[in-house]
GROMACS .gro file of C-alpha atoms in nm:
model
  360
    1MET     CA    1  -0.002   0.026  -0.021
    2ALA     CA    2   0.125   0.346  -0.078
    3VAL     CA    3   0.219   0.476   0.188
    4VAL     CA    4  -0.015   0.800   0.373
    5GLU     CA    5   0.161   1.141   0.402
    6SER     CA    6  -0.005   1.412   0.723
    7GLU     CA    7   0.044   1.595   0.943
    8PHE     CA    8  -0.015   1.323   1.168
    9GLY     CA    9   0.185   1.024   0.969
   10GLU     CA   10   0.137   0.727   0.810
   11TRP     CA   11  -0.117   0.568   0.965
   12PRO     CA   12  -0.466   0.670   0.908
   13LEU     CA   13  -0.736   0.473   1.083
   14LYS     CA   14  -0.895   0.314   0.749
   15ARG     CA   15  -0.496   0.215   0.712
   16LEU     CA   16  -0.532   0.033   0.987
   17MET     CA   17  -0.889  -0.071   1.006
   18THR     CA   18  -0.793  -0.234   0.599
   19GLU     CA   19  -0.384  -0.362   0.736
   20VAL     CA   20  -0.423  -0.445   1.142
   21VAL     CA   21  -0.684  -0.437   1.326
   22GLY     CA   22  -0.988  -0.440   1.101
   23THR     CA   23  -0.822  -0.800   0.902
   24GLY     CA   24  -1.086  -1.037   1.102
   25THR     CA   25  -1.051  -1.177   1.505
   26LYS     CA   26  -0.856  -1.393   1.449
   27SER     CA   27  -0.657  -1.262   1.157
   28ALA     CA   28  -0.623  -0.923   1.359
   29GLU     CA   29  -0.233  -0.749   1.509
   30ASP     CA   30  -0.189  -0.627   1.809
   31MET     CA   31  -0.039  -0.240   1.739
   32THR     CA   32   0.265  -0.124   1.761
   33ARG     CA   33   0.319   0.151   1.972
   34GLU     CA   34   0.325   0.384   1.736
   35GLN     CA   35   0.066   0.288   1.530
   36ALA     CA   36  -0.199   0.283   1.836
   37SER     CA   37  -0.012   0.708   1.968
   38GLU     CA   38  -0.116   0.844   1.628
   39ALA     CA   39  -0.444   0.696   1.624
   40MET     CA   40  -0.535   0.827   1.927
   41ARG     CA   41  -0.424   1.141   1.805
   42ARG     CA   42  -0.571   1.139   1.530
   43ILE     CA   43  -0.961   1.022   1.684
   44LEU     CA   44  -0.867   1.367   1.943
   45ALA     CA   45  -0.840   1.608   1.661
   46GLY     CA   46  -1.213   1.502   1.482
   47GLU     CA   47  -0.995   1.321   1.165
   48PRO     CA   48  -1.087   1.024   1.084
   49ASP     CA   49  -1.433   0.989   0.944
   50HIS     CA   50  -1.737   0.909   1.183
   51THR     CA   51  -1.741   0.552   1.007
   52THR     CA   52  -1.378   0.502   0.934
   53LEU     CA   53  -1.387   0.555   1.375
   54GLY     CA   54  -1.678   0.392   1.484
   55ALA     CA   55  -1.481   0.032   1.324
   56PHE     CA   56  -1.119   0.103   1.485
   57TRP     CA   57  -1.368   0.162   1.838
   58LEU     CA   58  -1.565  -0.193   1.741
   59ALA     CA   59  -1.221  -0.354   1.562
   60ASN     CA   60  -1.031  -0.322   1.915
   61ARG     CA   61  -1.342  -0.433   2.064
   62TRP     CA   62  -1.269  -0.737   1.888
   63LYS     CA   63  -0.951  -0.808   1.900
   64HIS     CA   64  -0.922  -0.643   2.194
   65ASN     CA   65  -0.662  -0.397   2.302
   66ASN     CA   66  -0.308  -0.507   2.452
   67ALA     CA   67  -0.179  -0.296   2.757
   68GLU     CA   68   0.094  -0.159   2.467
   69GLU     CA   69  -0.134   0.001   2.315
   70LEU     CA   70  -0.324   0.117   2.574
   71ALA     CA   71  -0.063   0.313   2.699
   72ALA     CA   72  -0.026   0.494   2.342
   73TYR     CA   73  -0.376   0.580   2.465
   74ALA     CA   74  -0.324   0.680   2.739
   75ASP     CA   75  -0.036   0.889   2.712
   76VAL     CA   76  -0.159   1.036   2.424
   77MET     CA   77  -0.478   1.190   2.641
   78ALA     CA   78  -0.206   1.303   2.959
   79GLU     CA   79  -0.115   1.539   2.647
   80HIS     CA   80  -0.458   1.715   2.705
   81VAL     CA   81  -0.515   1.669   3.004
   82GLU     CA   82  -0.506   1.926   3.319
   83TYR     CA   83  -0.351   1.855   3.569
   84ALA     CA   84  -0.383   2.009   3.916
   85GLU     CA   85  -0.149   1.857   4.210
   86PRO     CA   86  -0.348   1.931   4.580
   87ASP     CA   87   0.044   1.892   4.800
   88ALA     CA   88  -0.172   1.568   4.939
   89ASP     CA   89  -0.073   1.277   4.726
   90PRO     CA   90  -0.524   1.144   4.757
   91VAL     CA   91  -0.563   0.847   4.638
   92ASP     CA   92  -0.657   0.825   4.309
   93CYS     CA   93  -1.002   0.634   4.352
   94GLY     CA   94  -1.054   0.542   3.947
   95ALA     CA   95  -1.413   0.398   3.906
   96ASN     CA   96  -1.624   0.321   3.607
   97TYR     CA   97  -1.800   0.616   3.442
   98ASP     CA   98  -2.097   0.521   3.297
   99GLY     CA   99  -2.209   0.434   3.659
  100LYS     CA  100  -2.387   0.251   3.821
  101GLY     CA  101  -2.779   0.117   3.767
  102THR     CA  102  -2.878  -0.076   4.046
  103THR     CA  103  -2.693  -0.073   4.375
  104ALA     CA  104  -2.532   0.187   4.610
  105ILE     CA  105  -2.272   0.440   4.532
  106LEU     CA  106  -2.048   0.391   4.837
  107GLY     CA  107  -1.748   0.559   4.683
  108VAL     CA  108  -1.814   0.944   4.817
  109ALA     CA  109  -1.828   0.810   5.200
  110ALA     CA  110  -1.575   0.519   5.195
  111GLY     CA  111  -1.398   0.819   5.043
  112VAL     CA  112  -1.502   1.074   5.327
  113VAL     CA  113  -1.451   0.824   5.527
  114ALA     CA  114  -1.085   0.720   5.383
  115ALA     CA  115  -1.017   1.110   5.422
  116ALA     CA  116  -1.164   1.163   5.811
  117ALA     CA  117  -0.864   0.937   5.885
  118GLY     CA  118  -0.587   1.017   5.767
  119THR     CA  119  -0.567   0.915   5.372
  120PRO     CA  120  -0.636   1.185   5.137
  121VAL     CA  121  -0.831   1.001   4.848
  122VAL     CA  122  -0.932   1.132   4.477
  123VAL     CA  123  -1.176   1.074   4.231
  124HIS     CA  124  -1.271   1.203   3.917
  125SER     CA  125  -1.611   1.134   3.693
  126GLY     CA  126  -1.822   1.283   3.384
  127ASP     CA  127  -2.176   1.378   3.348
  128ARG     CA  128  -2.431   1.040   3.243
  129VAL     CA  129  -2.073   0.861   3.053
  130PRO     CA  130  -2.199   0.651   2.742
  131THR     CA  131  -2.324   0.376   2.668
  132GLN     CA  132  -2.481   0.324   3.064
  133LYS     CA  133  -2.486   0.695   3.117
  134GLN     CA  134  -2.614   0.616   3.478
  135ASP     CA  135  -2.466   0.723   3.813
  136ALA     CA  136  -2.112   0.782   3.885
  137TYR     CA  137  -1.970   1.056   4.140
  138LYS     CA  138  -2.007   1.370   4.064
  139HIS     CA  139  -2.411   1.338   4.077
  140VAL     CA  140  -2.396   1.120   4.437
  141LEU     CA  141  -2.234   1.484   4.509
  142ASP     CA  142  -2.453   1.679   4.367
  143GLU     CA  143  -2.756   1.507   4.623
  144LEU     CA  144  -2.509   1.580   4.911
  145GLY     CA  145  -2.494   2.002   4.798
  146VAL     CA  146  -2.117   1.980   4.719
  147ARG     CA  147  -1.983   2.169   4.467
  148THR     CA  148  -1.907   1.892   4.130
  149GLU     CA  149  -1.818   2.119   3.819
  150LEU     CA  150  -1.478   2.245   3.879
  151ASP     CA  151  -1.199   2.379   3.771
  152PRO     CA  152  -0.883   2.132   3.805
  153GLU     CA  153  -0.726   2.411   4.036
  154GLU     CA  154  -1.020   2.429   4.268
  155SER     CA  155  -1.010   2.007   4.242
  156ALA     CA  156  -0.667   2.004   4.370
  157ASP     CA  157  -0.796   2.340   4.646
  158MET     CA  158  -1.045   2.071   4.780
  159VAL     CA  159  -0.853   1.787   4.852
  160ASP     CA  160  -0.568   1.974   5.025
  161ASP     CA  161  -0.829   2.196   5.219
  162THR     CA  162  -1.103   1.830   5.337
  163GLY     CA  163  -0.892   1.515   5.271
  164PHE     CA  164  -1.144   1.459   4.913
  165GLY     CA  165  -1.090   1.576   4.613
  166PHE     CA  166  -1.337   1.570   4.307
  167TYR     CA  167  -1.203   1.630   3.992
  168TYR     CA  168  -1.521   1.687   3.650
  169GLN     CA  169  -1.382   1.510   3.317
  170PRO     CA  170  -1.518   1.844   3.102
  171ARG     CA  171  -1.317   2.070   3.326
  172PHE     CA  172  -0.996   1.888   3.306
  173ASN     CA  173  -0.985   1.627   3.082
  174PRO     CA  174  -1.225   1.815   2.739
  175ALA     CA  175  -1.086   1.608   2.439
  176ILE     CA  176  -1.258   1.290   2.619
  177HIS     CA  177  -1.549   1.486   2.712
  178ALA     CA  178  -1.517   1.647   2.302
  179LEU     CA  179  -1.620   1.261   2.218
  180TRP     CA  180  -1.926   1.231   2.431
  181GLU     CA  181  -2.169   1.262   2.129
  182ARG     CA  182  -1.963   0.944   1.906
  183ARG     CA  183  -1.894   0.741   2.220
  184ASP     CA  184  -2.295   0.736   2.248
  185ASN     CA  185  -2.377   0.656   1.893
  186MET     CA  186  -2.157   0.331   1.947
  187GLY     CA  187  -2.411   0.115   2.156
  188VAL     CA  188  -2.092  -0.082   2.338
  189ARG     CA  189  -1.861   0.087   2.498
  190THR     CA  190  -1.515   0.163   2.393
  191PHE     CA  191  -1.104   0.160   2.483
  192VAL     CA  192  -1.200   0.540   2.563
  193ASN     CA  193  -1.412   0.403   2.852
  194THR     CA  194  -1.095   0.181   2.978
  195ILE     CA  195  -0.828   0.514   3.003
  196GLU     CA  196  -1.021   0.781   3.115
  197THR     CA  197  -1.024   0.592   3.433
  198ILE     CA  198  -0.634   0.581   3.457
  199ALA     CA  199  -0.622   0.930   3.330
  200ASN     CA  200  -0.529   1.003   3.673
  201PRO     CA  201  -0.575   1.458   3.757
  202ALA     CA  202  -0.378   1.489   4.095
  203ASN     CA  203  -0.088   1.241   3.959
  204ALA     CA  204  -0.098   1.072   4.278
  205SER     CA  205   0.112   0.824   4.331
  206VAL     CA  206  -0.138   0.556   4.385
  207HIS     CA  207  -0.434   0.364   4.228
  208LEU     CA  208  -0.723   0.242   4.279
  209GLY     CA  209  -0.996   0.058   4.044
  210SER     CA  210  -1.184  -0.244   3.952
  211PHE     CA  211  -1.162  -0.560   3.703
  212TYR     CA  212  -1.465  -0.834   3.694
  213HIS     CA  213  -1.107  -1.103   3.629
  214LEU     CA  214  -0.781  -1.127   3.782
  215ALA     CA  215  -0.665  -1.131   3.427
  216PHE     CA  216  -0.790  -0.795   3.319
  217ALA     CA  217  -0.551  -0.613   3.678
  218LYS     CA  218  -0.253  -0.778   3.572
  219LYS     CA  219  -0.334  -0.563   3.228
  220MET     CA  220  -0.426  -0.245   3.310
  221VAL     CA  221  -0.098  -0.285   3.605
  222ASN     CA  222   0.124  -0.328   3.263
  223THR     CA  223  -0.068  -0.087   3.114
  224PHE     CA  224   0.068   0.126   3.392
  225GLU     CA  225   0.442  -0.025   3.329
  226ALA     CA  226   0.443   0.050   2.966
  227SER     CA  227   0.320   0.412   3.009
  228GLU     CA  228   0.512   0.733   2.989
  229HIS     CA  229   0.304   0.947   3.169
  230HIS     CA  230   0.248   0.711   3.482
  231ASP     CA  231   0.504   0.696   3.735
  232LEU     CA  232   0.246   0.484   3.987
  233ASP     CA  233   0.413   0.349   4.328
  234ARG     CA  234   0.090   0.108   4.387
  235VAL     CA  235  -0.227  -0.003   4.170
  236LEU     CA  236  -0.398  -0.160   4.388
  237MET     CA  237  -0.807  -0.347   4.221
  238PHE     CA  238  -1.050  -0.585   4.370
  239GLN     CA  239  -1.339  -0.730   4.203
  240GLY     CA  240  -1.580  -0.432   4.269
  241MET     CA  241  -1.971  -0.414   4.203
  242GLU     CA  242  -2.081  -0.273   3.901
  243GLY     CA  243  -1.795  -0.240   3.812
  244TYR     CA  244  -1.721   0.049   4.025
  245ASP     CA  245  -1.471   0.107   4.250
  246ASP     CA  246  -1.683  -0.048   4.496
  247ILE     CA  247  -1.614  -0.412   4.690
  248ARG     CA  248  -1.841  -0.670   4.566
  249PRO     CA  249  -2.046  -0.938   4.938
  250GLY     CA  250  -1.817  -1.287   4.985
  251TYR     CA  251  -1.599  -1.404   4.845
  252THR     CA  252  -1.310  -1.221   4.572
  253LYS     CA  253  -1.002  -1.117   4.470
  254VAL     CA  254  -0.733  -0.832   4.521
  255ALA     CA  255  -0.475  -0.737   4.306
  256GLU     CA  256  -0.166  -0.560   4.479
  257TRP     CA  257   0.090  -0.398   4.271
  258THR     CA  258   0.354  -0.207   4.431
  259THR     CA  259   0.716   0.003   4.344
  260GLY     CA  260   0.982  -0.124   4.556
  261ASP     CA  261   1.279   0.143   4.748
  262ASP     CA  262   1.489  -0.123   4.448
  263GLY     CA  263   1.310   0.035   4.154
  264GLU     CA  264   1.155  -0.339   4.184
  265THR     CA  265   0.783  -0.482   4.125
  266THR     CA  266   0.554  -0.651   4.255
  267PHE     CA  267   0.243  -0.843   4.130
  268ASP     CA  268   0.029  -1.004   4.446
  269ASP     CA  269  -0.355  -1.124   4.444
  270PHE     CA  270  -0.521  -1.299   4.721
  271ASP     CA  271  -0.802  -1.331   4.838
  272ILE     CA  272  -1.038  -1.262   5.112
  273GLU     CA  273  -1.396  -1.328   5.233
  274THR     CA  274  -1.614  -1.002   5.318
  275ALA     CA  275  -1.770  -1.148   5.580
  276GLU     CA  276  -1.510  -1.199   5.821
  277TYR     CA  277  -1.486  -0.788   5.767
  278GLY     CA  278  -1.846  -0.699   5.902
  279MET     CA  279  -1.979  -0.767   5.523
  280ASP     CA  280  -2.224  -1.048   5.630
  281PHE     CA  281  -2.502  -1.021   5.299
  282GLU     CA  282  -2.574  -1.091   4.986
  283TYR     CA  283  -2.529  -0.868   4.611
  284ASP     CA  284  -2.817  -0.801   4.652
  285ASP     CA  285  -2.869  -0.669   5.038
  286LEU     CA  286  -2.686  -0.372   4.865
  287GLY     CA  287  -2.944  -0.271   4.630
  288VAL     CA  288  -3.152   0.011   4.613
  289ASP     CA  289  -3.453   0.232   4.373
  290GLU     CA  290  -3.245   0.148   3.970
  291ASP     CA  291  -3.532   0.460   3.919
  292ASP     CA  292  -3.307   0.717   4.252
  293VAL     CA  293  -2.956   0.600   4.236
  294ALA     CA  294  -2.770   0.881   4.317
  295GLY     CA  295  -3.019   1.055   4.564
  296ASP     CA  296  -3.061   0.736   4.718
  297SER     CA  297  -2.658   0.661   4.803
  298ALA     CA  298  -2.671   1.041   4.873
  299GLU     CA  299  -2.940   0.954   5.152
  300ILE     CA  300  -2.721   0.629   5.253
  301THR     CA  301  -2.408   0.869   5.289
  302GLU     CA  302  -2.532   1.123   5.510
  303ALA     CA  303  -2.669   0.848   5.761
  304VAL     CA  304  -2.370   0.703   5.805
  305LEU     CA  305  -2.087   0.944   5.791
  306ALA     CA  306  -2.387   1.080   6.043
  307GLY     CA  307  -2.325   0.706   6.223
  308GLU     CA  308  -2.751   0.688   6.228
  309ARG     CA  309  -2.661   0.343   6.011
  310GLU     CA  310  -2.477   0.055   6.122
  311ASP     CA  311  -2.603  -0.200   5.897
  312ARG     CA  312  -2.517  -0.326   5.569
  313PHE     CA  313  -2.433   0.001   5.433
  314ALA     CA  314  -2.221   0.109   5.785
  315ASP     CA  315  -2.006  -0.186   5.724
  316ALA     CA  316  -1.939  -0.234   5.298
  317VAL     CA  317  -1.805   0.177   5.325
  318ALA     CA  318  -1.598   0.060   5.612
  319LEU     CA  319  -1.445  -0.216   5.399
  320ASN     CA  320  -1.441  -0.016   5.142
  321ALA     CA  321  -1.257   0.286   5.364
  322ALA     CA  322  -1.057   0.033   5.487
  323LEU     CA  323  -0.906  -0.065   5.129
  324ARG     CA  324  -0.853   0.315   5.015
  325ILE     CA  325  -0.658   0.365   5.361
  326TYR     CA  326  -0.472   0.058   5.312
  327ALA     CA  327  -0.396   0.127   4.920
  328ARG     CA  328  -0.252   0.374   4.983
  329GLU     CA  329  -0.033   0.217   5.308
  330ASP     CA  330  -0.149   0.382   5.568
  331ALA     CA  331  -0.250   0.065   5.785
  332GLU     CA  332  -0.037  -0.192   5.719
  333THR     CA  333  -0.371  -0.497   5.749
  334ILE     CA  334  -0.692  -0.429   5.587
  335ASP     CA  335  -0.798  -0.530   5.944
  336GLU     CA  336  -0.624  -0.211   6.065
  337GLY     CA  337  -0.751   0.018   5.843
  338LEU     CA  338  -1.139  -0.123   5.930
  339GLU     CA  339  -1.071   0.001   6.281
  340MET     CA  340  -0.954   0.332   6.190
  341ALA     CA  341  -1.240   0.385   5.932
  342ARG     CA  342  -1.575   0.233   6.221
  343GLU     CA  343  -1.326   0.476   6.489
  344THR     CA  344  -1.373   0.770   6.299
  345ILE     CA  345  -1.735   0.744   6.154
  346ALA     CA  346  -1.799   0.680   6.553
  347SER     CA  347  -1.595   1.003   6.650
  348GLY     CA  348  -1.773   1.232   6.443
  349ASP     CA  349  -1.486   1.349   6.182
  350ALA     CA  350  -1.570   1.189   5.870
  351GLU     CA  351  -1.887   1.362   5.907
  352ALA     CA  352  -1.745   1.686   5.965
  353VAL     CA  353  -1.517   1.578   5.643
  354LEU     CA  354  -1.881   1.617   5.484
  355GLU     CA  355  -1.983   1.951   5.651
  356ASP     CA  356  -1.687   2.047   5.491
  357LEU     CA  357  -1.678   1.950   5.111
  358ARG     CA  358  -2.066   2.112   5.106
  359ASP     CA  359  -1.844   2.384   5.275
  360PHE     CA  360  -1.617   2.430   5.010
   0.00000   0.00000   0.00000
């Protein structure tokens, strides 16, 4: 095929489809880092024809992106992100932006508890992101009366002032937000749904995320390792409810990646029985009204932080807070983190952080 010359390079998406990724599920090949980087630059510049872009996204979904491709996509995205680092080094919580539809969103409550216990936490999301377009972090905070449509520097100040911070995708990652309509017309998730969760707008050194299968957690760790932008010390991922960063009740797998002082990395996985940590109930017990996930989640958050609930939701919030505390190594064990979380709720410190957020 003749070389294609352009301001981007030699690999327009149509050529990548014809020669590399679009030939079929068995014959498709992986892209080089250079090819994937060029593809992402073209996408963010709005260069591809809409039909070609949709075909490219779908071909990537069928083929399954490897870590090198995801790292290339993420690094190009990072060129467009407006980073704002707080003085604190928080835990970056990157839940699926397209939200939850049946169970409570516990990450706000868990993050606030962790923050009150001395572990700063950052969360980030968009607003009704495709494909599910369901409730996410932003919508719970809106229901709680916390400002969410913040510029990145304001988000960093929120972290330093309260211990908990929210970063709003349209403000810190406008290039990805600009793809909303194209993503919505796809009807299925694309690799953009994956990389937006690791934007890490606060440049935190610890990332907490979720997975359906352990193989995905390993792929995400390999993505961080292959990234030329990210420089993380620790990654903690677990089997989350609805793909979100709320740990599911029952027998749960946890993946842990750490960089040692000598620069050597380790990847381990272990199982926890959540009943041993107070979550002795079933998945459906954390369900809420499907027509008002954000509203119900906000009410649960208020009641748990005020110490007015000592039920399954309080247990789930405490355990999720413990994992955030453990992720940053502010507790040596999950048990120790759980004790810190429960003491923080009982003392009223967690409720005070929520009030600080409302006043910010």
